[in-house]
Structures are given as structure tokens and as C-alpha cells.
Amino acid sequence: MKGVLLFWRLVSAAKVQLLRRRYPAQSFCIGASSRLHASARLRVYAIPEGSIRIGERSAVRGELLALGRSGQIEIGDDCYIGKHSYLWAVARITVGNRVLIAHNVNILDNLTHPLSARDRHRHAVQIMSGVHPSDFDLGERPVWIGDDAWIGTGAIILRGVKIGEGAIIGAGAVVTDDVPAWTIAVGNPARPLRQLEPHER
């Protein structure tokens, strides 16, 4: 177990050093006690104001992408982001403290492509050529996830959504509207199932 932990810390430290060489200092800030697993990817394509910030004691196995002109991702303390989960920010994605994001989750604050077929084609061609353009309207609206929320495996959180403190999003749910605090939401589109009882909070 000690060997595994040491390997994880070495990989995490190496990733942080690579980020420091590749991006300006203001592009990212990673808490000293947080860990980037071998599968983690942090990418800042947003120029000039993009950034990724991770608090303390958080573990990232998924991929965080700051896109457009000023895409920003902020992860709080004691969070977990599972393998093959993606956060795509053109505006802002804010994740509170002690949030659990399972594997295969997608969180998007934008439409991913323009609605116009002509613009969509131009946008896709640029991305496929290795350029992440910032001059397209992607209908971005910030996403906010409150403290102690739990996002189940395979869930999709769409633009403009606010997920309240302590809320639970069921596996495979597609969240298109706000979810109140201490509420379990399931389905496609996600709908409240029940409120958590006081002893469950």
C-alpha cells in the first residue's frame, strides 16, 4: 500500500511540474495536499483568462477542460472526481467542498458547438486541427454544485444548472434544471425523487 501511495504522489508531483512549465502561473492553482491520478488531465485552452483551481485534499482522476476566452473551473476541498469524468467550462464550473463526482460523469456549462450548421462545421474543423477556438457563441451559462453533493456514475449536468448543498444525483440522470438542497434527483430529465431525512444529512 505504501508503494502505491508513493507512486501516486510521484505521478501527481510530475503532473504539477509539467503544468507549471506548460502554462502561465495564473492558469492553474492546485492545493499542495491534492492529488492528480495518472488518468487525470488538466487542460487550459482558454486564452487569456482561463484557469483551473483545485483546493486541498482533493483527488482528480478525470479531465478538466477550460475552453473559450475565459473558461474557469474551481474545485473545493476534499473533493473526488472519478475516472473518465469530464468538466467542460467555457464560462465557469464551480464545485463546492466535499463533493463526490463518480466515474463517467459529464458536466458542461455550454452547448459544446454553435447551433448554426455552418458555424458548427467551422468550429469542429478547427477543433479537429488542434485549435480550440474562442470566437464562437456556445450559449454558455455557469454551473454551480454545492457542498456535500454526490453526482452518481454516468450522470450529465447541463449548462446553467445549480445543484444544492447535499443533493444526490442518481446514476445516469440528465440534469437540465436546478436541484434543491438535500434532494435526490433521478431520471432523464432528472426529477426530484425525495428529500433526504434529517438523519441522512
mmCIF file of C-alpha atoms in Angstrom:
data_model
loop_
_atom_site.group_PDB
_atom_site.id
_atom_site.type_symbol
_atom_site.label_atom_id
_atom_site.label_comp_id
_atom_site.label_asym_id
_atom_site.label_seq_id
_atom_site.Cartn_x
_atom_site.Cartn_y
_atom_site.Cartn_z
ATOM 1 C CA MET A 1 0.000 0.000 0.000
ATOM 2 C CA LYS A 2 2.876 2.394 0.812
ATOM 3 C CA GLY A 3 4.353 1.729 -2.625
ATOM 4 C CA VAL A 4 1.078 2.552 -4.360
ATOM 5 C CA LEU A 5 0.684 5.762 -2.369
ATOM 6 C CA LEU A 6 4.263 6.812 -3.135
ATOM 7 C CA PHE A 7 3.747 6.114 -6.856
ATOM 8 C CA TRP A 8 0.539 8.203 -6.841
ATOM 9 C CA ARG A 9 2.330 11.096 -5.151
ATOM 10 C CA LEU A 10 5.210 10.950 -7.630
ATOM 11 C CA VAL A 11 2.817 10.926 -10.609
ATOM 12 C CA SER A 12 0.852 13.813 -9.115
ATOM 13 C CA ALA A 13 4.006 15.857 -8.476
ATOM 14 C CA ALA A 14 5.231 15.193 -12.016
ATOM 15 C CA LYS A 15 1.904 16.362 -13.474
ATOM 16 C CA VAL A 16 2.002 19.567 -11.436
ATOM 17 C CA GLN A 17 5.569 20.293 -12.603
ATOM 18 C CA LEU A 18 4.532 19.714 -16.226
ATOM 19 C CA LEU A 19 1.608 22.117 -15.813
ATOM 20 C CA ARG A 20 3.931 24.722 -14.320
ATOM 21 C CA ARG A 21 6.230 24.518 -17.347
ATOM 22 C CA ARG A 22 3.417 24.495 -19.913
ATOM 23 C CA TYR A 23 1.025 27.189 -18.661
ATOM 24 C CA PRO A 24 1.295 30.658 -17.128
ATOM 25 C CA ALA A 25 1.226 30.637 -13.320
ATOM 26 C CA GLN A 26 -2.238 32.222 -13.222
ATOM 27 C CA SER A 27 -3.731 29.415 -15.360
ATOM 28 C CA PHE A 28 -3.966 26.925 -12.520
ATOM 29 C CA CYS A 29 -3.624 26.568 -8.780
ATOM 30 C CA ILE A 30 -3.523 23.114 -7.171
ATOM 31 C CA GLY A 31 -3.587 22.645 -3.413
ATOM 32 C CA ALA A 32 -0.372 21.081 -2.111
ATOM 33 C CA SER A 33 -2.303 18.230 -0.472
ATOM 34 C CA SER A 34 -4.428 17.442 -3.550
ATOM 35 C CA ARG A 35 -3.548 14.597 -5.904
ATOM 36 C CA LEU A 36 -3.772 14.135 -9.661
ATOM 37 C CA HIS A 37 -4.079 10.440 -10.504
ATOM 38 C CA ALA A 38 -2.288 9.001 -13.543
ATOM 39 C CA SER A 39 -5.537 9.210 -15.552
ATOM 40 C CA ALA A 40 -6.132 12.903 -14.703
ATOM 41 C CA ARG A 41 -5.904 15.541 -17.415
ATOM 42 C CA LEU A 42 -5.970 19.306 -16.813
ATOM 43 C CA ARG A 43 -6.139 21.411 -19.956
ATOM 44 C CA VAL A 44 -6.345 25.205 -20.194
ATOM 45 C CA TYR A 45 -7.244 26.180 -23.747
ATOM 46 C CA ALA A 46 -8.990 29.400 -22.672
ATOM 47 C CA ILE A 47 -6.942 32.435 -23.625
ATOM 48 C CA PRO A 48 -6.240 34.805 -21.943
ATOM 49 C CA GLU A 49 -8.303 34.372 -18.764
ATOM 50 C CA GLY A 50 -8.855 30.640 -18.356
ATOM 51 C CA SER A 51 -7.967 28.881 -15.154
ATOM 52 C CA ILE A 52 -8.332 25.670 -13.167
ATOM 53 C CA ARG A 53 -8.213 25.827 -9.378
ATOM 54 C CA ILE A 54 -8.284 22.853 -7.012
ATOM 55 C CA GLY A 55 -8.472 23.173 -3.232
ATOM 56 C CA GLU A 56 -6.850 20.986 -0.601
ATOM 57 C CA ARG A 57 -7.041 17.192 -0.150
ATOM 58 C CA SER A 58 -8.951 16.626 -3.396
ATOM 59 C CA ALA A 59 -8.330 13.719 -5.777
ATOM 60 C CA VAL A 60 -8.765 14.016 -9.547
ATOM 61 C CA ARG A 61 -8.902 11.016 -11.869
ATOM 62 C CA GLY A 62 -10.943 12.652 -14.644
ATOM 63 C CA GLU A 63 -10.394 15.505 -17.105
ATOM 64 C CA LEU A 64 -10.865 19.233 -16.522
ATOM 65 C CA LEU A 65 -11.005 21.473 -19.608
ATOM 66 C CA ALA A 66 -11.085 25.287 -19.533
ATOM 67 C CA LEU A 67 -12.110 26.472 -23.014
ATOM 68 C CA GLY A 68 -13.042 29.621 -24.949
ATOM 69 C CA ARG A 69 -11.885 33.051 -23.818
ATOM 70 C CA SER A 70 -12.281 32.651 -20.083
ATOM 71 C CA GLY A 71 -13.364 29.147 -19.108
ATOM 72 C CA GLN A 72 -12.828 28.619 -15.396
ATOM 73 C CA ILE A 73 -13.113 25.537 -13.194
ATOM 74 C CA GLU A 74 -12.968 25.744 -9.420
ATOM 75 C CA ILE A 75 -12.907 22.585 -7.279
ATOM 76 C CA GLY A 76 -13.191 22.909 -3.497
ATOM 77 C CA ASP A 77 -11.536 20.978 -0.673
ATOM 78 C CA ASP A 78 -11.885 17.214 -0.070
ATOM 79 C CA CYS A 79 -13.488 16.506 -3.464
ATOM 80 C CA TYR A 80 -13.240 13.440 -5.663
ATOM 81 C CA ILE A 81 -13.562 13.386 -9.467
ATOM 82 C CA GLY A 82 -13.779 9.885 -10.904
ATOM 83 C CA LYS A 83 -12.070 8.321 -13.880
ATOM 84 C CA HIS A 84 -13.481 9.193 -17.326
ATOM 85 C CA SER A 85 -15.420 12.139 -15.907
ATOM 86 C CA TYR A 86 -15.195 15.428 -17.805
ATOM 87 C CA LEU A 87 -15.808 19.027 -16.781
ATOM 88 C CA TRP A 88 -16.082 21.310 -19.842
ATOM 89 C CA ALA A 89 -16.049 25.030 -18.954
ATOM 90 C CA VAL A 90 -16.438 27.907 -21.388
ATOM 91 C CA ALA A 91 -17.843 30.195 -18.673
ATOM 92 C CA ARG A 92 -17.479 28.749 -15.152
ATOM 93 C CA ILE A 93 -17.992 25.469 -13.314
ATOM 94 C CA THR A 94 -17.869 25.767 -9.539
ATOM 95 C CA VAL A 95 -17.718 22.653 -7.343
ATOM 96 C CA GLY A 96 -18.035 23.134 -3.576
ATOM 97 C CA ASN A 97 -16.334 21.264 -0.751
ATOM 98 C CA ARG A 98 -16.625 17.518 -0.069
ATOM 99 C CA VAL A 99 -18.293 16.859 -3.429
ATOM 100 C CA LEU A 100 -18.144 13.332 -4.856
ATOM 101 C CA ILE A 101 -18.272 13.047 -8.657
ATOM 102 C CA ALA A 102 -18.344 9.397 -9.730
ATOM 103 C CA HIS A 103 -16.842 7.992 -12.941
ATOM 104 C CA ASN A 104 -18.204 8.671 -16.457
ATOM 105 C CA VAL A 105 -19.854 11.953 -15.442
ATOM 106 C CA ASN A 106 -20.087 14.901 -17.860
ATOM 107 C CA ILE A 107 -20.555 18.465 -16.601
ATOM 108 C CA LEU A 108 -20.924 21.120 -19.299
ATOM 109 C CA ASP A 109 -21.610 24.837 -18.966
ATOM 110 C CA ASN A 110 -22.103 25.228 -22.732
ATOM 111 C CA LEU A 111 -23.702 23.717 -25.860
ATOM 112 C CA THR A 112 -20.302 22.306 -26.997
ATOM 113 C CA HIS A 113 -20.896 23.565 -30.579
ATOM 114 C CA PRO A 114 -22.729 26.516 -32.200
ATOM 115 C CA LEU A 115 -26.350 25.975 -33.248
ATOM 116 C CA SER A 116 -25.747 27.231 -36.797
ATOM 117 C CA ALA A 117 -24.754 24.333 -39.074
ATOM 118 C CA ARG A 118 -22.187 26.478 -40.902
ATOM 119 C CA ASP A 119 -20.597 27.732 -37.674
ATOM 120 C CA ARG A 120 -20.774 24.245 -36.171
ATOM 121 C CA HIS A 121 -18.791 22.859 -39.102
ATOM 122 C CA ARG A 122 -16.134 25.596 -38.870
ATOM 123 C CA HIS A 123 -15.916 25.073 -35.103
ATOM 124 C CA ALA A 124 -15.496 21.291 -35.455
ATOM 125 C CA VAL A 125 -12.870 21.626 -38.201
ATOM 126 C CA GLN A 126 -10.765 23.926 -36.016
ATOM 127 C CA ILE A 127 -11.001 21.569 -33.044
ATOM 128 C CA MET A 128 -10.024 18.572 -35.190
ATOM 129 C CA SER A 129 -6.999 20.527 -36.431
ATOM 130 C CA GLY A 130 -5.863 21.035 -32.829
ATOM 131 C CA VAL A 131 -7.154 24.587 -32.321
ATOM 132 C CA HIS A 132 -9.754 25.348 -29.654
ATOM 133 C CA PRO A 133 -11.470 28.497 -30.979
ATOM 134 C CA SER A 134 -12.758 31.214 -28.665
ATOM 135 C CA ASP A 135 -14.784 33.289 -31.124
ATOM 136 C CA PHE A 136 -17.980 31.181 -31.282
ATOM 137 C CA ASP A 137 -21.192 31.593 -29.296
ATOM 138 C CA LEU A 138 -21.668 28.378 -27.344
ATOM 139 C CA GLY A 139 -24.559 29.625 -25.220
ATOM 140 C CA GLU A 140 -22.506 29.225 -22.062
ATOM 141 C CA ARG A 141 -24.128 29.533 -18.636
ATOM 142 C CA PRO A 142 -22.289 28.782 -15.364
ATOM 143 C CA VAL A 143 -22.809 25.536 -13.430
ATOM 144 C CA TRP A 144 -22.706 25.508 -9.635
ATOM 145 C CA ILE A 145 -22.541 22.402 -7.399
ATOM 146 C CA GLY A 146 -22.959 22.924 -3.659
ATOM 147 C CA ASP A 147 -21.033 21.458 -0.739
ATOM 148 C CA ASP A 148 -21.509 17.756 0.069
ATOM 149 C CA ALA A 149 -23.293 16.933 -3.206
ATOM 150 C CA TRP A 150 -22.884 13.482 -4.771
ATOM 151 C CA ILE A 151 -23.064 13.044 -8.558
ATOM 152 C CA GLY A 152 -23.721 9.407 -9.489
ATOM 153 C CA THR A 153 -21.966 7.468 -12.227
ATOM 154 C CA GLY A 154 -22.873 8.344 -15.810
ATOM 155 C CA ALA A 155 -24.795 11.496 -14.872
ATOM 156 C CA ILE A 156 -24.849 14.517 -17.181
ATOM 157 C CA ILE A 157 -25.092 18.035 -15.737
ATOM 158 C CA LEU A 158 -26.035 20.640 -18.355
ATOM 159 C CA ARG A 159 -25.428 24.389 -18.603
ATOM 160 C CA GLY A 160 -26.970 26.846 -16.186
ATOM 161 C CA VAL A 161 -27.774 24.227 -13.535
ATOM 162 C CA LYS A 162 -27.417 24.754 -9.783
ATOM 163 C CA ILE A 163 -27.213 21.658 -7.595
ATOM 164 C CA GLY A 164 -27.929 22.432 -3.960
ATOM 165 C CA GLU A 165 -25.972 21.519 -0.873
ATOM 166 C CA GLY A 166 -26.033 17.810 -0.073
ATOM 167 C CA ALA A 167 -28.072 16.890 -3.151
ATOM 168 C CA ILE A 168 -27.673 13.428 -4.711
ATOM 169 C CA ILE A 169 -27.871 12.939 -8.486
ATOM 170 C CA GLY A 170 -28.732 9.358 -9.407
ATOM 171 C CA ALA A 171 -26.714 7.234 -11.814
ATOM 172 C CA GLY A 172 -27.398 8.080 -15.454
ATOM 173 C CA ALA A 173 -29.501 11.152 -14.638
ATOM 174 C CA VAL A 174 -29.590 14.059 -17.103
ATOM 175 C CA VAL A 175 -29.880 17.269 -15.102
ATOM 176 C CA THR A 176 -31.421 20.161 -17.033
ATOM 177 C CA ASP A 177 -32.937 22.154 -14.120
ATOM 178 C CA ASP A 178 -31.830 23.211 -10.661
ATOM 179 C CA VAL A 179 -31.876 20.582 -7.900
ATOM 180 C CA PRO A 180 -32.763 21.786 -4.377
ATOM 181 C CA ALA A 181 -30.504 21.157 -1.391
ATOM 182 C CA TRP A 182 -30.706 17.722 0.290
ATOM 183 C CA THR A 183 -32.753 16.276 -2.574
ATOM 184 C CA ILE A 184 -32.314 13.025 -4.509
ATOM 185 C CA ALA A 185 -32.917 13.593 -8.236
ATOM 186 C CA VAL A 186 -33.101 10.771 -10.800
ATOM 187 C CA GLY A 187 -34.072 10.125 -14.416
ATOM 188 C CA ASN A 188 -33.906 11.772 -17.837
ATOM 189 C CA PRO A 189 -34.670 14.577 -17.456
ATOM 190 C CA ALA A 190 -33.829 14.434 -13.750
ATOM 191 C CA ARG A 191 -36.728 14.975 -11.351
ATOM 192 C CA PRO A 192 -36.767 15.090 -7.534
ATOM 193 C CA LEU A 193 -37.373 11.674 -6.003
ATOM 194 C CA ARG A 194 -37.418 12.684 -2.349
ATOM 195 C CA GLN A 195 -35.853 14.920 0.270
ATOM 196 C CA LEU A 196 -33.156 13.459 2.466
ATOM 197 C CA GLU A 197 -34.293 12.895 6.037
ATOM 198 C CA PRO A 198 -32.571 14.890 8.816
ATOM 199 C CA HIS A 199 -30.565 11.835 9.920
ATOM 200 C CA GLU A 200 -29.290 11.417 6.305
ATOM 201 C CA ARG A 201 -27.855 14.927 6.070
#
